[in-house]
Amino acid sequence: MTVLDYVYAATLAMLALGVLCALVRLVRGPSVLDRILCLNTISVLLVSVIAVEVAVRGDTAYVGLMVSIALLGFVATLTAARFAERRAHDRD
Amino acid sequence: MTATDWITAVLLPAGALFTLIGTIGLVRLPTPLGRLHAAAKPDTVGLLLILSGAAFQLPDISAAAPLLLVALFQFTTIPVLAQTLGRVTYSRGESSAERMVVDELADAVRHAERDSDAGPGEGGRPNTPGEPEAADGERPPGT
């Protein structure tokens, strides 16, 4: 165990705690928008976790995965937000 | 432990700390717009720091170019998402008006309502962010 191994472990632990906090808000969130926001936050955290994995391995084999997760999270969040907005208009 | 390893050892936990503080704010803050604020910015900074730390572990500078691509992509998309979610929160009426200091969108919505009373506008453009729509939801068909 070098210092870097402890650093990676601490970083991943903090990111996991962040995902847990986002999950708490996702369960508790009063509105749909809070849940959409939490799902987007979790996708950003996933990209961060894969970035730590890139640091561990020392090569960028996983960059395609990072870009595709970021793209999917972006499109999904935008679509869900638009959908929530339109549902609100239909309700009126 | 070389110098680059030490740089990584500083940057990675710093980025994770930013992210963690942002998500703690996501749980603790009372208002929807406050939570939006807490989710959007610390995550972006934390991701940038973690990507920088990961770049120092790569063999040469050209290998870090894809990481720069990821950083640029998130830096352009996260503000767009935050702005869109904020507008949707406002238009759904969930934005806690009593806590607001300045409500700049109310004037825009009033103007849009007045224009829509004067008759439908030109074209069937879907409402783009930054273009306020009438509060009664008169949007062109097919959007």
Coordinates of C-alpha atoms in Angstrom, one line a residue:
Chain A
M1 CA 0.0 0.0 0.0
T2 CA 1.6 3.2 -1.1
V3 CA 0.2 6.7 -0.3
L4 CA -1.6 6.8 -3.7
D5 CA -3.6 3.7 -2.9
Y6 CA -4.9 5.4 0.3
V7 CA -5.6 8.5 -1.8
Y8 CA -7.6 6.5 -4.3
A9 CA -9.5 4.7 -1.5
A10 CA -10.4 8.0 0.2
T11 CA -11.5 9.6 -3.1
L12 CA -13.7 6.7 -4.0
A13 CA -15.2 6.7 -0.5
M14 CA -16.0 10.4 -0.7
L15 CA -17.6 9.9 -4.1
A16 CA -19.7 7.0 -2.8
L17 CA -20.9 9.2 0.1
G18 CA -21.9 11.8 -2.5
V19 CA -23.9 9.2 -4.4
L20 CA -25.5 8.2 -1.1
C21 CA -26.5 11.9 -0.4
A22 CA -27.9 12.2 -3.9
L23 CA -29.9 9.0 -3.3
V24 CA -31.3 10.3 -0.1
R25 CA -32.6 13.4 -1.9
L26 CA -33.9 11.2 -4.7
V27 CA -36.0 9.3 -2.3
R28 CA -37.1 12.3 -0.3
G29 CA -37.4 14.9 -3.0
P30 CA -40.7 16.7 -2.9
S31 CA -40.9 17.3 -6.6
V32 CA -40.1 15.5 -9.8
L33 CA -37.4 18.1 -10.6
D34 CA -35.4 17.2 -7.5
R35 CA -35.3 13.6 -8.6
I36 CA -34.3 14.6 -12.1
L37 CA -31.5 16.7 -10.6
C38 CA -30.3 13.9 -8.4
L39 CA -30.1 11.4 -11.3
N40 CA -28.0 14.0 -13.2
T41 CA -25.8 14.4 -10.2
I42 CA -25.3 10.7 -10.0
S43 CA -24.3 10.5 -13.6
V44 CA -21.7 13.2 -13.1
L45 CA -20.4 11.3 -10.0
L46 CA -20.2 8.2 -12.2
V47 CA -18.0 10.1 -14.6
S48 CA -15.8 11.1 -11.7
V49 CA -15.5 7.5 -10.5
I50 CA -14.4 6.4 -13.9
A51 CA -11.9 9.3 -13.9
V52 CA -10.4 7.8 -10.7
E53 CA -10.2 4.5 -12.5
V54 CA -8.3 6.1 -15.3
A55 CA -5.8 7.5 -12.7
V56 CA -5.4 4.0 -11.2
R57 CA -4.8 2.3 -14.5
G58 CA -2.7 5.1 -16.1
D59 CA -4.4 4.8 -19.5
T60 CA -7.5 6.3 -21.1
A61 CA -9.2 3.1 -22.1
Y62 CA -12.4 4.2 -20.3
V63 CA -12.7 7.7 -21.9
G64 CA -15.3 6.5 -24.3
L65 CA -17.4 5.2 -21.4
M66 CA -17.1 8.6 -19.7
V67 CA -18.2 10.6 -22.7
S68 CA -21.1 8.3 -23.4
I69 CA -22.3 8.4 -19.8
A70 CA -22.0 12.2 -19.8
L71 CA -23.9 12.4 -23.1
L72 CA -26.7 10.1 -22.0
G73 CA -27.0 11.9 -18.7
F74 CA -27.3 15.3 -20.5
V75 CA -29.9 14.1 -23.0
A76 CA -31.9 12.2 -20.4
T77 CA -32.0 15.1 -18.0
L78 CA -33.1 17.6 -20.7
T79 CA -35.8 15.3 -21.9
A80 CA -37.1 14.6 -18.4
A81 CA -37.1 18.3 -17.6
R82 CA -39.0 19.1 -20.7
F83 CA -41.5 16.3 -20.0
A84 CA -42.1 17.6 -16.5
E85 CA -42.7 21.1 -17.8
R86 CA -45.2 19.9 -20.4
R87 CA -47.1 17.8 -17.8
A88 CA -47.4 20.9 -15.7
H89 CA -48.9 22.7 -18.6
D90 CA -51.4 19.9 -19.3
R91 CA -52.5 20.0 -15.7
D92 CA -53.5 23.6 -15.9
Chain B
M1 CA 6.2 8.7 -5.0
T2 CA 7.3 11.1 -7.7
A3 CA 6.2 14.7 -8.0
T4 CA 3.3 13.9 -10.3
D5 CA 2.1 11.3 -7.8
W6 CA 2.0 14.0 -5.1
I7 CA 0.0 16.4 -7.4
T8 CA -2.5 13.6 -8.0
A9 CA -2.6 12.9 -4.2
V10 CA -3.6 16.5 -3.6
L11 CA -6.0 17.0 -6.6
L12 CA -8.1 13.8 -6.3
P13 CA -9.3 14.2 -2.7
A14 CA -9.8 17.9 -3.2
G15 CA -12.1 17.2 -6.1
A16 CA -14.0 14.5 -4.2
L17 CA -14.4 16.9 -1.3
F18 CA -15.9 19.5 -3.5
T19 CA -18.3 17.0 -4.9
L20 CA -19.2 15.6 -1.5
I21 CA -19.9 19.1 -0.1
G22 CA -22.1 19.8 -3.1
T23 CA -24.2 16.7 -2.5
I24 CA -24.4 17.4 1.2
G25 CA -25.9 20.7 0.2
L26 CA -28.3 18.8 -2.1
V27 CA -29.6 17.1 1.0
R28 CA -29.6 19.9 3.5
L29 CA -30.8 23.0 1.6
P30 CA -34.5 23.8 2.0
T31 CA -35.4 25.4 -1.4
P32 CA -35.5 23.8 -4.8
L33 CA -33.4 26.5 -6.4
G34 CA -30.9 26.3 -3.6
R35 CA -30.5 22.6 -4.2
L36 CA -30.1 23.2 -7.9
H37 CA -27.3 25.6 -7.1
A38 CA -25.6 23.1 -4.8
A39 CA -25.8 20.3 -7.3
A40 CA -24.6 22.2 -10.4
K41 CA -21.4 24.1 -9.4
P42 CA -19.5 22.0 -6.9
D43 CA -19.9 18.9 -9.1
T44 CA -18.4 20.7 -12.0
V45 CA -15.4 21.9 -10.0
G46 CA -14.9 18.5 -8.4
L47 CA -15.0 16.8 -11.8
L48 CA -12.4 19.2 -13.2
L49 CA -10.0 18.6 -10.2
I50 CA -10.4 14.8 -10.5
L51 CA -9.8 14.9 -14.2
S52 CA -6.7 17.0 -13.7
G53 CA -5.4 14.6 -11.0
A54 CA -6.1 11.7 -13.4
A55 CA -4.2 13.4 -16.2
F56 CA -1.1 13.6 -14.1
Q57 CA -1.1 9.8 -13.9
L58 CA -0.9 9.4 -17.6
P59 CA 2.3 8.6 -19.4
D60 CA 2.4 11.8 -21.6
I61 CA 0.5 14.9 -22.3
S62 CA -1.2 13.7 -25.5
A63 CA -2.9 10.9 -23.6
A64 CA -4.7 13.5 -21.5
A65 CA -6.5 15.0 -24.5
P66 CA -9.6 12.8 -24.2
L67 CA -9.9 13.9 -20.5
L68 CA -10.0 17.4 -21.7
L69 CA -12.8 16.5 -24.1
V70 CA -14.8 15.1 -21.1
A71 CA -14.1 18.2 -19.1
L72 CA -15.2 20.5 -21.9
F73 CA -18.4 18.5 -22.5
Q74 CA -19.4 18.6 -18.8
F75 CA -18.6 22.3 -18.6
T76 CA -20.9 23.1 -21.4
T77 CA -23.8 20.7 -20.5
I78 CA -24.1 21.2 -16.7
P79 CA -24.9 24.9 -16.9
V80 CA -27.4 24.3 -19.7
L81 CA -29.1 21.6 -17.5
A82 CA -29.1 23.8 -14.4
Q83 CA -30.7 26.7 -16.3
T84 CA -33.3 24.5 -17.9
L85 CA -34.2 22.9 -14.6
G86 CA -34.4 26.3 -13.0
R87 CA -36.8 27.6 -15.6
V88 CA -39.0 24.5 -15.3
T89 CA -39.0 24.9 -11.5
Y90 CA -40.1 28.5 -11.9
S91 CA -42.8 27.7 -14.5
R92 CA -44.2 24.9 -12.3
G93 CA -44.5 27.4 -9.5
E94 CA -42.2 25.5 -7.1
S95 CA -39.6 28.2 -6.7
S96 CA -40.6 29.6 -3.3
A97 CA -41.5 33.2 -4.2
E98 CA -41.3 34.4 -0.6
R99 CA -37.6 33.7 -0.4
M100 CA -36.8 35.5 -3.7
V101 CA -35.0 38.8 -3.5
V102 CA -35.4 39.7 -7.2
D103 CA -37.9 38.0 -9.6
E104 CA -36.7 39.1 -13.0
L105 CA -38.7 36.4 -14.9
A106 CA -42.0 37.8 -13.7
D107 CA -41.6 40.9 -15.9
A108 CA -40.8 38.7 -18.9
V109 CA -43.8 36.5 -18.3
R110 CA -46.0 39.5 -18.1
H111 CA -44.6 40.8 -21.4
A112 CA -45.2 37.5 -23.0
E113 CA -48.7 37.3 -21.7
R114 CA -49.4 40.8 -23.1
D115 CA -47.9 39.8 -26.5
S116 CA -49.9 36.6 -26.6
D117 CA -53.1 38.6 -25.9
A118 CA -52.3 40.8 -28.9
G119 CA -52.2 37.7 -31.1
P120 CA -50.0 34.8 -31.8
G121 CA -46.5 35.6 -32.7
E122 CA -44.6 34.7 -35.8
G123 CA -43.7 31.1 -36.6
G124 CA -44.0 27.9 -34.8
R125 CA -40.6 27.9 -33.0
P126 CA -40.4 25.7 -29.9
N127 CA -39.6 27.7 -26.9
T128 CA -35.9 27.9 -26.5
P129 CA -34.3 28.7 -23.1
G130 CA -34.1 32.4 -22.7
E131 CA -37.3 33.0 -24.5
P132 CA -40.1 33.3 -21.9
E133 CA -43.3 31.6 -22.7
A134 CA -46.8 32.7 -21.5
A135 CA -47.7 31.3 -18.2
D136 CA -50.9 29.8 -19.6
G137 CA -48.8 27.6 -21.8
E138 CA -49.7 28.8 -25.3
R139 CA -47.1 26.9 -27.2
P140 CA -47.2 26.2 -30.9
P141 CA -48.3 22.7 -31.8
G142 CA -45.7 20.0 -32.4
T143 CA -43.3 21.2 -29.7

